[in-house]
Coordinates of C-alpha atoms and ligand atoms in Angstrom, one line a residue:
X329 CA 0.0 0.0 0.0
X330 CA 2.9 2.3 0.7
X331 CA 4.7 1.5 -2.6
X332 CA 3.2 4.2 -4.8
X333 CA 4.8 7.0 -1.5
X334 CA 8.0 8.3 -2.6
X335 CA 8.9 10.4 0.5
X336 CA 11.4 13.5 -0.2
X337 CA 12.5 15.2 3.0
X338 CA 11.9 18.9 3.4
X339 CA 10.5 21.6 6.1
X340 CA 6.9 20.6 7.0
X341 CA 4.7 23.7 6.2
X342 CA 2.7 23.3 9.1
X343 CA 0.9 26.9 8.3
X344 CA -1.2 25.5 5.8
X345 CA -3.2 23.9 7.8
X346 CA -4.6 27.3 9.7
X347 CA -5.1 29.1 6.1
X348 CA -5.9 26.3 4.3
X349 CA -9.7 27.0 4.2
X350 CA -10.2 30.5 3.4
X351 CA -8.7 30.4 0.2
X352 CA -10.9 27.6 -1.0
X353 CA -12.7 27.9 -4.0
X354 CA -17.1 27.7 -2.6
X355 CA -18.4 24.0 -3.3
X356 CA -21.8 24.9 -4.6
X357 CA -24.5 22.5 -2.8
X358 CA -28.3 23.1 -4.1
X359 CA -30.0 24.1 -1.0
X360 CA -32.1 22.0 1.0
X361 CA -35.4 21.3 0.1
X362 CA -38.2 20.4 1.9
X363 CA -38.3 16.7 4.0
X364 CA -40.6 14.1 2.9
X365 CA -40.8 11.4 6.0
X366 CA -39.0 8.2 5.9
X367 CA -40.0 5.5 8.6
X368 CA -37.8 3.4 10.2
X369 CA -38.5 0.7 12.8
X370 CA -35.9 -0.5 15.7
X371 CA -37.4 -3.3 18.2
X372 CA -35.5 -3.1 21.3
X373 CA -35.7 -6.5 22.6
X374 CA -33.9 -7.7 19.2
X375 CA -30.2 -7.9 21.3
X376 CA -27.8 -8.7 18.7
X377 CA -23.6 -8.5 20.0
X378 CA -22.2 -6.6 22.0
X379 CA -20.2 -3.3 20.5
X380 CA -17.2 -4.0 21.4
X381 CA -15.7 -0.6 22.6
X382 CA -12.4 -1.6 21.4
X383 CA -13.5 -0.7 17.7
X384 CA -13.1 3.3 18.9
X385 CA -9.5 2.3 19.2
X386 CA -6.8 4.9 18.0
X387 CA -3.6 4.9 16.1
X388 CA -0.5 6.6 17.2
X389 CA 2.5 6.3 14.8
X390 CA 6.0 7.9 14.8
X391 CA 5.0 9.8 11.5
X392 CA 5.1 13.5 11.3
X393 CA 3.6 15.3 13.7
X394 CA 1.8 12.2 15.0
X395 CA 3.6 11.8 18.2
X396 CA 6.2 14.6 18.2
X397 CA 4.5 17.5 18.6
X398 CA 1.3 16.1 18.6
X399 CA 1.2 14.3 21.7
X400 CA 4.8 14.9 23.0
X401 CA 6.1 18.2 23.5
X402 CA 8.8 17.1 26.3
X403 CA 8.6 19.0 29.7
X404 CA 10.8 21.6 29.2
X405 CA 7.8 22.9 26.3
X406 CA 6.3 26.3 27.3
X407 CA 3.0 24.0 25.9
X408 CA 1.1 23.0 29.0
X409 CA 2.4 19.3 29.4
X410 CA 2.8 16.6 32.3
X411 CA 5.8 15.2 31.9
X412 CA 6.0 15.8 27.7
X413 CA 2.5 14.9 27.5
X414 CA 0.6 18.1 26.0
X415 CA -2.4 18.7 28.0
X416 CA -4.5 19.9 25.7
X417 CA -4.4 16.6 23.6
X418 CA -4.8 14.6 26.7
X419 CA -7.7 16.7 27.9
X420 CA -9.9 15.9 24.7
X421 CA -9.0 12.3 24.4
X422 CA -10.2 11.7 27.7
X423 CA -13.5 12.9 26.6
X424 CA -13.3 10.3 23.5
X425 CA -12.8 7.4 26.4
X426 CA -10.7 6.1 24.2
X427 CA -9.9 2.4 24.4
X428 CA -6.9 1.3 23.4
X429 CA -4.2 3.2 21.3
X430 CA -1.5 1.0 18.8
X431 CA 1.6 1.9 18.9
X432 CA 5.0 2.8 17.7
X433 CA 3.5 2.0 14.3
X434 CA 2.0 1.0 11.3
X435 CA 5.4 0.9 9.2
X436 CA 7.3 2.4 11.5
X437 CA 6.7 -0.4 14.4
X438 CA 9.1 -2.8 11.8
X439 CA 12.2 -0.9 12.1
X440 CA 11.5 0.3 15.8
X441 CA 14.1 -0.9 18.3
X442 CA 12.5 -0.7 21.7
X443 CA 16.3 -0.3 23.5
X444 CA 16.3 3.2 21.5
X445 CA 13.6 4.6 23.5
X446 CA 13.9 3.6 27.4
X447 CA 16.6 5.2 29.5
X448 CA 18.4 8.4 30.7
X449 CA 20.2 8.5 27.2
X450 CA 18.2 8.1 24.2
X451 CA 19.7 7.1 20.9
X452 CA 19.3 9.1 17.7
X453 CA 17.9 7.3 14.6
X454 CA 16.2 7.9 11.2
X455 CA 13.0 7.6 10.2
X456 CA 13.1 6.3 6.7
X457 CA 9.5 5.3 6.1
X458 CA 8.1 9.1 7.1
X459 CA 10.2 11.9 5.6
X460 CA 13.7 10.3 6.5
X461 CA 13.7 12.7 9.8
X462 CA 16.1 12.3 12.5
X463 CA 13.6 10.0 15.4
X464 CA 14.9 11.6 18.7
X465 CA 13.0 8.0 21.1
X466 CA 12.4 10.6 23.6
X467 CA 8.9 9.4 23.2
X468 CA 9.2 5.6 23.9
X469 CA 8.1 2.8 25.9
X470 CA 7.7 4.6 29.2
X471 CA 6.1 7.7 27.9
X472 CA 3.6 5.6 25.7
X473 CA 2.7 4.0 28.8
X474 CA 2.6 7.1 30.7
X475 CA 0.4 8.8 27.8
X476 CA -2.4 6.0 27.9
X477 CA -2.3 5.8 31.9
X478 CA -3.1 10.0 31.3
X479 CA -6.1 9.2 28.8
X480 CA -7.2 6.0 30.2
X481 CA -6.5 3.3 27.2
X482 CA -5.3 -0.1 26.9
X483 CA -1.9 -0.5 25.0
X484 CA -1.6 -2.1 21.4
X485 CA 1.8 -2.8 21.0
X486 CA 3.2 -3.4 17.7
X487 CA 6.3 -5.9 17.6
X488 CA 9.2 -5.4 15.0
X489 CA 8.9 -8.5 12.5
X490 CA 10.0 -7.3 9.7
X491 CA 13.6 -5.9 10.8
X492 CA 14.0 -7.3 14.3
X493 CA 13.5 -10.9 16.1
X494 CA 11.7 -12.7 18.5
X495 CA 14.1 -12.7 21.0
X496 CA 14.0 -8.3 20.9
X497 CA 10.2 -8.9 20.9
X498 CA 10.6 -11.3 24.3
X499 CA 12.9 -9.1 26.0
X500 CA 10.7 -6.1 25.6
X501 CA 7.6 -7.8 26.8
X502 CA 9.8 -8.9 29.4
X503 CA 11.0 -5.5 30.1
X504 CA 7.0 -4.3 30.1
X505 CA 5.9 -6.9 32.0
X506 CA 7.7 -9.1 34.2
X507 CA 6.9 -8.7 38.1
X508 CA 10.5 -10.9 39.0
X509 CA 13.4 -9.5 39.8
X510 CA 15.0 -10.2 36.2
X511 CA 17.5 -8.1 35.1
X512 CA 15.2 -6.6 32.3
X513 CA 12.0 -5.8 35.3
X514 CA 15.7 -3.8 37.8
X515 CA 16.1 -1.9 34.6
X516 CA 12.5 -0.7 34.6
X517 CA 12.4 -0.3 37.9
X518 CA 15.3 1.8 37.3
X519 CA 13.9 3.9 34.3
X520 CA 11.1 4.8 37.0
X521 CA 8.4 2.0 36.9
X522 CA 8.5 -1.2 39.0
X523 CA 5.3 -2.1 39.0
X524 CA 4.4 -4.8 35.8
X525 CA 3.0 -2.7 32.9
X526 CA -0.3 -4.2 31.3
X527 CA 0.1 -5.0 27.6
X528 CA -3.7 -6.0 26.6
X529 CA -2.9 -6.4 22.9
X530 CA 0.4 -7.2 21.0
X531 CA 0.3 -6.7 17.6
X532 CA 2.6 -9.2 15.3
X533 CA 4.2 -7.2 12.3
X534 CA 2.3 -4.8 10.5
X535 CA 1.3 -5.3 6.9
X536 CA 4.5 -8.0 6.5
X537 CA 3.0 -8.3 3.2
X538 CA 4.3 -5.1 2.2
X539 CA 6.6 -2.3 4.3
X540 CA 6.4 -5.2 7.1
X541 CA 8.6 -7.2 5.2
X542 CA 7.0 -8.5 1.9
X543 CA 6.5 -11.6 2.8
X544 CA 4.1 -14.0 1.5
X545 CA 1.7 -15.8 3.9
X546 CA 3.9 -18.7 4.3
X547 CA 6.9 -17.1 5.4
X548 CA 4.8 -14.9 7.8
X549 CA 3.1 -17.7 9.4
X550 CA 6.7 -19.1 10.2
X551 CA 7.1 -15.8 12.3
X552 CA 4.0 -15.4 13.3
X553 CA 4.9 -19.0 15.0
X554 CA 7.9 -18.2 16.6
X555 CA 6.5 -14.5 18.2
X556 CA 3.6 -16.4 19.3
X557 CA 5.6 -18.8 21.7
X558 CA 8.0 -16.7 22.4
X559 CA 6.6 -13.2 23.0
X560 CA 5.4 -14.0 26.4
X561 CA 3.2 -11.5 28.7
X562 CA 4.9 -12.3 32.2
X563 CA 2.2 -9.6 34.2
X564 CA 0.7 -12.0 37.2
X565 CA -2.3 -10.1 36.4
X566 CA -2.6 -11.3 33.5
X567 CA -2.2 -14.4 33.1
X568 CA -6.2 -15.4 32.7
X569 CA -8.9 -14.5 30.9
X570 CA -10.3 -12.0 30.6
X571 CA -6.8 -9.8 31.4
X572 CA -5.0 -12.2 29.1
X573 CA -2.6 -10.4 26.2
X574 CA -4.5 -10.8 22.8
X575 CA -2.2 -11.6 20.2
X576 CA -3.1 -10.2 17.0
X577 CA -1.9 -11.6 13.5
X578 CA -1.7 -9.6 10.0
X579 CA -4.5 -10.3 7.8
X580 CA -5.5 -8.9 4.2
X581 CA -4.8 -5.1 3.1
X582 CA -7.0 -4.7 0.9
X583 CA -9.4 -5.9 -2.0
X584 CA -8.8 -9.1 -4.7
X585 CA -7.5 -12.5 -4.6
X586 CA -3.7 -11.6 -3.1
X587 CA -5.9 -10.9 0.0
X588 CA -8.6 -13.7 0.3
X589 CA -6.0 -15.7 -0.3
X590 CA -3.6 -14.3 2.7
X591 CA -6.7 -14.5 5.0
X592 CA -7.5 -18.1 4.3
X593 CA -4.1 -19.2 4.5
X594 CA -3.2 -17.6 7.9
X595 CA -6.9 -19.1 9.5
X596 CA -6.7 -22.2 7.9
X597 CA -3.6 -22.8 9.6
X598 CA -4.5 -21.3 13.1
X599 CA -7.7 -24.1 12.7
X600 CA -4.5 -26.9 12.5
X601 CA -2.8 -25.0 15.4
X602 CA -0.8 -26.7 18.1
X603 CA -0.7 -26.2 21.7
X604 CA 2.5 -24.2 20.7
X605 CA 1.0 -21.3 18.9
X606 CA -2.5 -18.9 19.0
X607 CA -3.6 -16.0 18.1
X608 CA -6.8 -14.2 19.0
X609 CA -7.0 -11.0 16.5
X610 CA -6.6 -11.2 12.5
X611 CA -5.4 -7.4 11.6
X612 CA -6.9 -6.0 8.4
X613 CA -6.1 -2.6 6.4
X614 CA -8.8 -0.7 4.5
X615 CA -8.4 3.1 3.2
X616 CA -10.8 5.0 2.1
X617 CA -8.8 6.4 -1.1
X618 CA -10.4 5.5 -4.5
X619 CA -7.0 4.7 -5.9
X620 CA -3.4 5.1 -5.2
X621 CA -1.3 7.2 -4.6
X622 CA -3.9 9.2 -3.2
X623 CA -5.4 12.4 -4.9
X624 CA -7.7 13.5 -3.4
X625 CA -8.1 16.6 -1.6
X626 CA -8.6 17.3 1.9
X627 CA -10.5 21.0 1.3
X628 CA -12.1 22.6 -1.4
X629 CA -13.6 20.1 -2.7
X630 CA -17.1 19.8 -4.6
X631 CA -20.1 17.2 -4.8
X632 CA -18.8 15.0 -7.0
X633 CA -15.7 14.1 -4.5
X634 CA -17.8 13.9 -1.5
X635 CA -20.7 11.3 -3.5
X636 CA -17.0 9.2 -4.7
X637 CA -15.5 9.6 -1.3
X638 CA -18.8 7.6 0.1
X639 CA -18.9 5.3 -2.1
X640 CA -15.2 3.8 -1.7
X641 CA -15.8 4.0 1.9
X642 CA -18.8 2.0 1.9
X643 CA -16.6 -0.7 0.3
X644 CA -15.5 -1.5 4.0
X645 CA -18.6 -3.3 4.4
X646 CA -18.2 -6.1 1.5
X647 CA -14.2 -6.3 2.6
X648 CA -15.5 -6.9 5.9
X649 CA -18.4 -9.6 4.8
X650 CA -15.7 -11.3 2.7
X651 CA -13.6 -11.9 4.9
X652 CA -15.7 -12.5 7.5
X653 CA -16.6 -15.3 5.6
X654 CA -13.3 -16.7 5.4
X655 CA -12.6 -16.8 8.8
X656 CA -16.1 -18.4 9.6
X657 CA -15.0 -21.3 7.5
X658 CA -12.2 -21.9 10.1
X659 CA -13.7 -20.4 13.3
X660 CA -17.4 -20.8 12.9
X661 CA -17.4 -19.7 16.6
X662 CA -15.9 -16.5 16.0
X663 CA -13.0 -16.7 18.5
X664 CA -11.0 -14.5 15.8
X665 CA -11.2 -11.1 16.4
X666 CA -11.2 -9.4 12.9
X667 CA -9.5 -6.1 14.0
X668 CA -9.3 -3.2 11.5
X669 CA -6.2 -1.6 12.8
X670 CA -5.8 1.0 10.2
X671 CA -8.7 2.4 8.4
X672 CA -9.9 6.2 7.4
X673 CA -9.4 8.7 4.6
X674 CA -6.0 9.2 2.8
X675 CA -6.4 12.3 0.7
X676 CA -3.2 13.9 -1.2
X677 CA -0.8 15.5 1.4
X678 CA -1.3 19.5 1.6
X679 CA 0.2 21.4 -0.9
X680 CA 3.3 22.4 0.9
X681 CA 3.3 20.3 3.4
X682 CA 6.2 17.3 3.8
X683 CA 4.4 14.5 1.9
X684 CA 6.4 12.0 3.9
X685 CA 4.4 13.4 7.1
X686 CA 0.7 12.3 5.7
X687 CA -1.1 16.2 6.7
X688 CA -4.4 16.5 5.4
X689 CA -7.4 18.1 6.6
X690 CA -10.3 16.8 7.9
X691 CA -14.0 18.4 6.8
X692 CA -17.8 17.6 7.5
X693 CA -17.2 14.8 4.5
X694 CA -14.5 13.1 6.8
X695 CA -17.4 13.1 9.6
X696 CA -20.1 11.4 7.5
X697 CA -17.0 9.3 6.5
X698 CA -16.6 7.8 9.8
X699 CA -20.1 7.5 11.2
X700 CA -20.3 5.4 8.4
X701 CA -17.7 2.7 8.7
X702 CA -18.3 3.0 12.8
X703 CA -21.9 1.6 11.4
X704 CA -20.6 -1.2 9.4
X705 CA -18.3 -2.3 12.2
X706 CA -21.3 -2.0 14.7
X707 CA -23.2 -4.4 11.9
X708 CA -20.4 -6.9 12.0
X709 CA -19.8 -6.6 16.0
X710 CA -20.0 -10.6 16.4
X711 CA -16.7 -10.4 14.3
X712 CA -15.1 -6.9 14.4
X713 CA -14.0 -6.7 17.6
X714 CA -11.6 -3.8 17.8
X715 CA -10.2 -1.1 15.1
X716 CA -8.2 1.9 14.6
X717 CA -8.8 4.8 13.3
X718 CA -6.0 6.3 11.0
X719 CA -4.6 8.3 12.9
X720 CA -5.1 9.9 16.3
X721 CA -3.1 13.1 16.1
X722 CA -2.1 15.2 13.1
X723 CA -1.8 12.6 10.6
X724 CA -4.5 11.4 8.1
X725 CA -7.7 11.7 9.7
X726 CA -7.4 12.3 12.9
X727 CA -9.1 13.6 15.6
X728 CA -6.7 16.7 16.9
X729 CA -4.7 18.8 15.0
X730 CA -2.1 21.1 16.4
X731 CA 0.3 23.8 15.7
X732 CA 2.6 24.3 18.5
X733 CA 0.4 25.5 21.2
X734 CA -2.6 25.7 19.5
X735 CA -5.3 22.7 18.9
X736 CA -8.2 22.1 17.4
X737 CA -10.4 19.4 17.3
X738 CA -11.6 17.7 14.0
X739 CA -15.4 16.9 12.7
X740 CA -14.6 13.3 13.1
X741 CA -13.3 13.3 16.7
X742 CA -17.3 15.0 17.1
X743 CA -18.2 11.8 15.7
X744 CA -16.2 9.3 18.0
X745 CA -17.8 11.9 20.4
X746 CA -20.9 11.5 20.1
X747 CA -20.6 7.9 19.4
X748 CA -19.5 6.9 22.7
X749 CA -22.7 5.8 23.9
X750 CA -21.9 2.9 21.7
X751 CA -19.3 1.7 23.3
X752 CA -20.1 -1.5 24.9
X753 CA -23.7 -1.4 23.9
X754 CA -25.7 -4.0 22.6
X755 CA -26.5 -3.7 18.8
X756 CA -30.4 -3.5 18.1
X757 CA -31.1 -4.1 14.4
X758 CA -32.7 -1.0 12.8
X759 CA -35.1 -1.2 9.5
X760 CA -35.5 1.6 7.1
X761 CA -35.8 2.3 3.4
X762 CA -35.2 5.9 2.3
X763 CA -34.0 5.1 -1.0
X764 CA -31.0 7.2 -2.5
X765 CA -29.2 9.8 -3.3
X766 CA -27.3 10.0 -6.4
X767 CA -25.2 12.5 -7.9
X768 CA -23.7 11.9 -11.4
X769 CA -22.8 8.4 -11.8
X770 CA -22.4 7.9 -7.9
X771 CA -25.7 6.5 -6.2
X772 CA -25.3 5.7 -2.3
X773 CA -28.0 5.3 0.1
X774 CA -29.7 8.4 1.4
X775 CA -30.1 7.4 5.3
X776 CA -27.9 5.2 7.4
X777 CA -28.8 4.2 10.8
X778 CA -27.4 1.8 13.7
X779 CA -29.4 1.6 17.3
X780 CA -28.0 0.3 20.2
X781 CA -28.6 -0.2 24.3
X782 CA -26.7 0.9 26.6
X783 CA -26.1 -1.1 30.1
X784 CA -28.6 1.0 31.9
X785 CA -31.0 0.0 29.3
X786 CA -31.3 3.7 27.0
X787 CA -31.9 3.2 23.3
X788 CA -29.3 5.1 21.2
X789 CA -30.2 5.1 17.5
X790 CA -27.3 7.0 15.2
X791 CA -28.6 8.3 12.0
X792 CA -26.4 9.5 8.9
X793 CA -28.0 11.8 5.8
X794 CA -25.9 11.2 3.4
X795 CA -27.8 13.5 0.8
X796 CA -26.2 17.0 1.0
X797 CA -29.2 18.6 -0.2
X798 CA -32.2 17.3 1.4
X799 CA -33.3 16.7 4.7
X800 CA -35.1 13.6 6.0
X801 CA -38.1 13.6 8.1
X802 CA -37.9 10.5 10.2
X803 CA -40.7 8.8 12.2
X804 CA -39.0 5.8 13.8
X805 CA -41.4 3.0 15.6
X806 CA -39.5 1.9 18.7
X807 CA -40.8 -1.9 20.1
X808 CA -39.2 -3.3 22.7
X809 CA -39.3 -0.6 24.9
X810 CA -41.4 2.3 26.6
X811 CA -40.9 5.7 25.6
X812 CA -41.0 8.8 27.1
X813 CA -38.2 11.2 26.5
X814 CA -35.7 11.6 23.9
X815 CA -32.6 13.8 23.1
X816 CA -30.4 14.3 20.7
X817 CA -27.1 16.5 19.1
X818 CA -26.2 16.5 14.9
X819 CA -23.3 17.6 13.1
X820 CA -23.5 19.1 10.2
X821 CA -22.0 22.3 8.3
X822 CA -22.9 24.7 5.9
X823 CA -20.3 22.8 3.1
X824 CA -19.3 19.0 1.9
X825 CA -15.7 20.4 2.6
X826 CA -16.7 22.8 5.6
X827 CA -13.3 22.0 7.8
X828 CA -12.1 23.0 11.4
X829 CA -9.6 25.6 11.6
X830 CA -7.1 27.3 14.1
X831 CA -8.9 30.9 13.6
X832 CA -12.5 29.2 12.7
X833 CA -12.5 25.6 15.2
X834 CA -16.3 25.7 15.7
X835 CA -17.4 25.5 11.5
X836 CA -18.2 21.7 12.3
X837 CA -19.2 21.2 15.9
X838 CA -22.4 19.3 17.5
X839 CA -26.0 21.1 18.3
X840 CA -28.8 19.9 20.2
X841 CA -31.5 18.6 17.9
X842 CA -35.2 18.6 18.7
X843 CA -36.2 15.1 19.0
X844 CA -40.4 14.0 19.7
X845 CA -41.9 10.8 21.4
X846 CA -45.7 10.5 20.4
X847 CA -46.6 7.2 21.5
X848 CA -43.9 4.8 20.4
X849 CA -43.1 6.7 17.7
X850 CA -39.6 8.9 18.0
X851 CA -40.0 11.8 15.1
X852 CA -37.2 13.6 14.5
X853 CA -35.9 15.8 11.3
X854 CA -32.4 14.8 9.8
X855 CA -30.5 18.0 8.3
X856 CA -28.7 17.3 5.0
X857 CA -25.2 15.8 5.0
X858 CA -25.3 15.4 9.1
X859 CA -24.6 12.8 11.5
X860 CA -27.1 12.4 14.4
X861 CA -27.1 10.7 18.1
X862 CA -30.3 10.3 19.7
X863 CA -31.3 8.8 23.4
X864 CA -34.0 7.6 24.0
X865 CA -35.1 7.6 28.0
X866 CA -37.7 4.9 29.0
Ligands
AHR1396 O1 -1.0 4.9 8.4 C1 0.1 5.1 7.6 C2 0.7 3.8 7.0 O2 -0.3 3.1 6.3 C3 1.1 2.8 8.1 O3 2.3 3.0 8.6 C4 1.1 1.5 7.3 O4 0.8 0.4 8.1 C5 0.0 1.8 6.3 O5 0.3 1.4 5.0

């Protein structure tokens, strides 16, 4: 996937990003006309699985601004920090609950040498996958930690298969984790920790089909053997379900036969497994990008983008059904995770910014963008049990963007926002028809919708209008349940490409939305091109 990125070092331009909107030429949206209603029925006492909360799960890769900057200013910065951490950025992921975070990469996690990044004196190295910039490891294992005890998530750490060995992988989970006086837990204690670190998910290689090595599936199954045994989690506390390590394998990157075939050759051996060797996770990669190398653009931006844009992404639900499939052919009782660990938009980089460093911006489109994939996972939550968005800070489509001291927050972290109701819920099915909307060639469906219940029992129902130009009046007949209130917030924008800025950071942010109970009937209208949460109190 990364073959078509030829990465030329040079100054980031990180300006851009704060102007980049005004100068945009207007995308011209007819304006709304008037609703006609839609009905849509959701029965309550229809549980289907459980949302796993780990599908809100972040990426954070050493990758431009990602980290560095991003996340880790060091605590010398004028940048309010706690010990390198920025505030800020640790203030609004709280609010995001997010679960887990995977870490040091994507492509980088191949050539990462954990030994760089622990200690009083950190070794310089390059970065050759992201701009060829000097990597200072002043953000490394113990700051990763210390950065997910700050927001509350669950580390996803990704092993070095592709350039390292299982015996580096052993010694660092033995550095993380071991409660025993080993040499490797003194020198923790040492670097400031003694306590065992919990490691909920190791990741095995990343996309060793490609920048993780090349490898064909054969060859990775070999390691994927050896880091299994090997790569032990030595925490006391975790030595049981449910605290046990997940190990997670890598799966398919895409769409076509090279992939359907890597996914049924890595489950049909784990259903011939020994005693020697699991796994618990199959990794997949999906990108919302039409086609490679990516093109298109982050702002300014018309119609006929924003209809294309929706339509690749939607293409995460058949990837997802296929290989589903697969894996039900070996695991019919779904014990493999299918975890999307890398998945979002990837627009061309911004014009003057370093294209090794991934910037783009992130607009009402990217919003819509995300409900919409969160909804297909939520569909398939007997089998996607955790993914990550790419990526958390700065890079791709993320949730925060910074420029030294300033932040602002994206339209989709509104999204995970308002989506986190979801986490953990049980998935109610929902039907509706509300036919299309098509523009040019593109036709998608107008209204997508996903309900769930949360543990105290509320009804949350999140509804998508895909149509930029007409709103939906929805009346949705609620079974299962009685009832009497219901509230609600939308995000929408006056444009397709109406972005988030350092000067303008409120274009795209949530509003309360009237939402009516008559009998068991909830009647709310959807504004064009919006994404809407509603609770529904019994
Ligand atoms: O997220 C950027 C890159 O995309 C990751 O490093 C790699 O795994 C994928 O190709």
């Amino acid at each position: 996937m990364l073959q078509m990125l030829a990465f030329i070092s040079r100054p980031v331009t990180r300006r851009r990003l704060v102007l980049g909107v005004a100068g945009v030429v207007a995308a011209s949206i007819a304006p709304a006309a008037a609703a006609e209603t839609i009905a849509l029925s959701v029965d309550a006492s229809k549980a289907g699985a459980k949302i796993d909360r780990n599908v809100f799960g972040q990426f954070a890769e050493h990758l431009g601004h990602g980290v560095y900057e991003g996340v880790w200013v060091g605590p010398d910065s004028p940048i309010p920090n706690t010990r390198g951490i920025r505030d800020d950025v640790v203030g609004a992921l709280k609010a995001l609950k997010v679960p887990n975070v995977r870490w040091p990469g994507g492509c980088f996690a191949d050539e990462y040498h954990w030994r760089k990044g622990v200690g009083p004196q950190r070794a310089v190295s390059l970065n050759p996958n992201w701009g060829g910039v000097t990597e200072p490891n002043s953000f490394g294992t113990h700051e990763f930690m210390d950065f997910l005890d700050q927001i509350g998530a669950e580390a996803y750490v990704s092993v070095n298969v592709g350039s390292g060995t299982p015996q580096e992988a052993a010694e660092w989970l033995e550095y993380l984790t071991a409660a025993q006086p080993t040499t490797l837990a003194k020198e923790r204690a040492a670097n400031g920790h003694p306590a065992p670190y919990r490691i909920a998910y190791l990741g095995i290689g990343n996309e060793s089909w490609d920048c993780g090595g090349n490898m064909t599936p054969e060859y990775y199954l070999s390691q994927l053997k050896a880091y299994s045994r090997f790569v032990r989690n030595f925490n006391p506390a975790q030595q049981q379900d449910p605290n046990r390590m997940l190990k997670i394998a890598v799966g398919p990157g895409g769409d076509g036969p090279r992939w359907t075939e890597w996914t049924d050759t890595v489950m049909k051996a784990w259903q011939g497994r020994s005693w020697s060797w699991d796994f618990d996770g199959l990794s997949m990669h999906n990108y919302t990008v039409v086609k490679w190398p990516p093109s298109y653009k982050s702002t300014g931006f018309g119609e006929a983008e924003y209809a294309q844009i929706l339509k690749s992404t939607l293409e995460m639900d058949r990837l997802v059904a296929t290989h589903s499939a697969i894996m039900d052919k070996y695991d019919p009782q779904k014990k493999i995770a299918l975890v999307v660990d890398e998945w979002g938009a990837w627009y061309a980089p911004l014009p003057g910014s370093n294209p090794g460093f991934l910037v783009q911006q992130n607009s009402l489109r990217d919003a819509i963008l995300a409900a919409l994939n969160l909804n297909v996972f939520a569909r398939h939550a007997d089998r996607v049990r955790m993914a990550n968005i790419a990526q958390m800070v700065n890079v791709l489509q993320a949730m925060i963007l910074t420029d030294r001291e300033k932040m602002v927050l994206t339209p989709t972290y509104h999204v995970f926002k308002m989506y986190v109701p979801f986490q953990d819920a049980t998935f109610v099915p929902v039907s509706l028809d509300a036919g299309t909307y098509t523009h040019g060639d593109v036709t998608l469906p107008r209204l997508d919708a996903i309900a769930a219940r949360d543990a105290a029992g509320k009804l949350w129902l999140a509804l998508t209008n895909l149509d930029p130009n007409r709103s939906v009046a929805v009346e949705a007949s609620l079974a299962g349940l009685t009832p009497r209130a219901a509230a609600g917030e939308t995000l929408t924008a006056p444009r397709v490409d109406s972005v988030n800025s350092f000067d303008a950071p409120s274009v795209v942010a949530p509003k309360a939305i009237a939402a009516k109970i008559q009998g068991a009937t909830l009647a709310l209208t959807i504004e064009p091109k919006s994404v809407t949460v509603v609770s529904v109190e019994q």
